[in-house]
Amino acid sequence: MFKRLALVAAVAALVGCDGNDEVTVVNPTQTTTVTEIVTETVTATAPLSMTIAHINDHHSHLGETGGFDALSLQVTADKELDFSYGGFPRVVSKIKDIKNANDNVLKLHAGDAITGDLYYILYEGTADAQMMDLVCFDAFALGNHEFDEGDAGLAKFLDELAMGCGTPVLAANVVPGDTSPLKDGYLEPYTIKSVGGQQVGIIGIDIAQKTKNSSNPDEGTEFLDELETAQLYIDELTEMDVNKIILLTHYQYANDLDLAQGLTGVDVIVGGDSHSLLGEGFADEAIGLSPEGDYPTMETNLDGDPVCIVQAWQYSAIVGELHVDFDKDGVITNCEGTPHLLLSDEDVAAEDMQDVMTFVQAHDVLSLVKPDPVAQSMLAGYDEEVDELFSEVIGTSSEDLCQGRKPGQVRTALCPNEEDYLPSGGAVPQIVAEAFRTQVKDLDGEIPDLAIQNGGGVRDDLPEGDITLGGAYDVLPFGNTMVILTMSGQEVVDSIEDAIDYAYSPEGSSGAYPYASYLRWDLDMTKEKGQRLSNVEVKTSGEWAAIDLTAEFTVVTNNFIAAGRDGYITFGEVSADGRIFDTKTRYVQPLLDYIEEVSVVSRPAASEFSTQSYIAPAE
């Protein structure tokens, strides 16, 4: 295992924190220079060109994606090949290449660095911090999942990050509470970077409602309105003669588009949270992915000036490379770039290499990237322990089982087709709900009547074949515990309505979408909240029947949504009323027990899925 202190001295020399990188971190009362080298910064009087290398939502996915989740590419008319891709060592390598090939490069991370993979479960952010230090980001904006272990858990991660090159941590709309460990010196609203002798301001924005309701910040920590806060600090920077301003947001692609149109003074938005794949090149039939928009997407701010908006998908798979030209007044004159999907060529046969090279050269969104050797060596030290602990086979999947979040939402390379998620969403969350209901017991040793799990708490597919211990932890990677709520039939229906409303809200999270065992419904998203559900039924003694709204039910779920998170308002009210029993069992344990019991995991029968029919929202 590589020790952190032994690495710190080597990081800056090996990777990208050169002597010309001046970062000034600013808050309303204090200015702090985080490098010892100060270069003169002047007010803009001439055009400026700069390059932004960026990632977001790597979620502790430090290793490459491969195996069953490999990307299949139609390299020639008669040759389809599978490629492993991504991984943080390739991120390090690609950003280094971008920095070496361009002047005036900023390196940005738009949040959700931690939680979601085994590296976080085992190392609690240490591995992520070390990898991020190898890039030496010029700014890192907090995401909602940074708060999954509370303010103290985030402070621990940021302490690790601070031991390296001193990346500024930006969160303009986050106000730590009086007792929060984040209160003193951890977070800044913005940083000012000297780029080509001119000042560039970078403001961090976290998604407020989702972080409050879909994570675990301390009770006293506040999250301010995104647009109002962004404008406040844009105005502050403008008064300081900073006329080139980047918002580094963890706020979702659609929200970033609205944000751009509602602000003055903003030039670039580098975003995250929605895991949006941008770049029409990915839609090529030979690649077969589904981009949400152009890279960059162009909008117009309230000044009538252009705004460039970018995002870089997820899980260390893509590094975005954005080139921006400003005139002497700080207005964008040109904005273009490429999202680089980081492909491995390690498994390409020699006889296929020329075809692969030709194919990649014809598709600018694809890059063959060798892992950075320092990062790869560091990761290997972690992998040895991960592999040893999690390679044990615990069961078998009879077929490819999709993760999914909500009906019609495509999330993974294993299940790339919309039809895989219609009408009922993913199979894996449904299996998880079944595991909860059958494996968790109350104080009297009885299993609950119903189970409900939010789709966002389920993080991976179950490919056909062996299921390992590590694979199960990939499915349920968080530290949630199992709880049992006692509630009326009406409260059960209200909880489902709450969750679905939040899952489809622009300010909410698709991960709120509910999956249930022994509870099912029809869903019409063209209707208003309170009218969307019909034919709500529960299963009792092997028979389905309409739910009795006055009857009492025991409902097993995870403590996260039981506390009212992710939009589960009624769950929160039931918990506050004291009708809750916390088993203190980590939520992955019922899945492990279920796999051991059934041995072979299969897709549930269509009649058992919680969403029986689905009508999508009106466009």
Short mmCIF file of C-alpha atoms in Angstrom, two decimals, residues 41-50 190-203 233-247 264-268 301 303 305-307 324-333:
data_model
loop_
_atom_site.label_atom_id
_atom_site.label_comp_id
_atom_site.label_asym_id
_atom_site.label_seq_id
_atom_site.Cartn_x
_atom_site.Cartn_y
_atom_site.Cartn_z
CA THR A 41 -2.15 39.40 -12.80
CA VAL A 42 -3.42 42.31 -14.88
CA THR A 43 -6.85 43.57 -15.87
CA ALA A 44 -7.83 42.22 -19.29
CA THR A 45 -6.93 44.57 -22.12
CA ALA A 46 -6.39 42.00 -24.84
CA PRO A 47 -8.06 38.84 -26.14
CA LEU A 48 -7.45 35.60 -24.26
CA SER A 49 -7.57 31.97 -25.31
CA MET A 50 -7.72 29.19 -22.74
CA TYR A 190 -14.79 31.10 -5.58
CA THR A 191 -11.18 31.11 -6.67
CA ILE A 192 -9.40 33.53 -8.99
CA LYS A 193 -6.89 32.00 -11.38
CA SER A 194 -4.21 33.84 -13.31
CA VAL A 195 -4.50 32.65 -16.92
CA GLY A 196 -2.25 34.23 -19.54
CA GLY A 197 -1.73 37.20 -17.22
CA GLN A 198 -5.47 37.80 -16.85
CA GLN A 199 -7.91 36.99 -14.08
CA VAL A 200 -10.44 34.18 -14.46
CA GLY A 201 -13.00 33.68 -11.70
CA ILE A 202 -14.37 30.21 -10.89
CA ILE A 203 -17.48 29.96 -8.69
CA TYR A 233 -20.58 36.24 -6.57
CA ILE A 234 -20.53 37.05 -10.29
CA ASP A 235 -21.31 40.63 -9.28
CA GLU A 236 -18.60 40.55 -6.62
CA LEU A 237 -16.01 39.33 -9.12
CA THR A 238 -17.15 41.86 -11.71
CA GLU A 239 -16.60 44.67 -9.19
CA MET A 240 -13.04 43.35 -8.86
CA ASP A 241 -12.57 43.76 -12.65
CA VAL A 242 -12.75 40.00 -13.26
CA ASN A 243 -14.64 39.74 -16.56
CA LYS A 244 -14.11 36.08 -17.44
CA ILE A 245 -16.25 33.94 -15.14
CA ILE A 246 -16.73 30.17 -14.97
CA LEU A 247 -19.45 28.48 -12.93
CA THR A 264 -25.57 38.25 -16.21
CA GLY A 265 -21.80 38.04 -16.47
CA VAL A 266 -21.43 34.28 -16.78
CA ASP A 267 -19.28 32.93 -19.63
CA VAL A 268 -18.75 29.20 -19.10
CA ASN A 301 -27.08 35.03 -20.83
CA ASP A 303 -26.49 40.36 -21.27
CA ASP A 305 -23.63 37.21 -24.61
CA PRO A 306 -22.84 33.55 -25.37
CA VAL A 307 -22.38 30.98 -22.61
CA VAL A 324 -12.62 29.21 -25.22
CA ASP A 325 -11.62 32.49 -26.88
CA PHE A 326 -12.46 35.86 -25.26
CA ASP A 327 -12.26 39.34 -26.76
CA LYS A 328 -10.64 42.20 -24.86
CA ASP A 329 -13.91 42.88 -23.02
CA GLY A 330 -14.18 39.31 -21.74
CA VAL A 331 -16.94 38.26 -24.15
CA ILE A 332 -16.68 34.82 -25.75
CA THR A 333 -15.89 34.94 -29.47
#
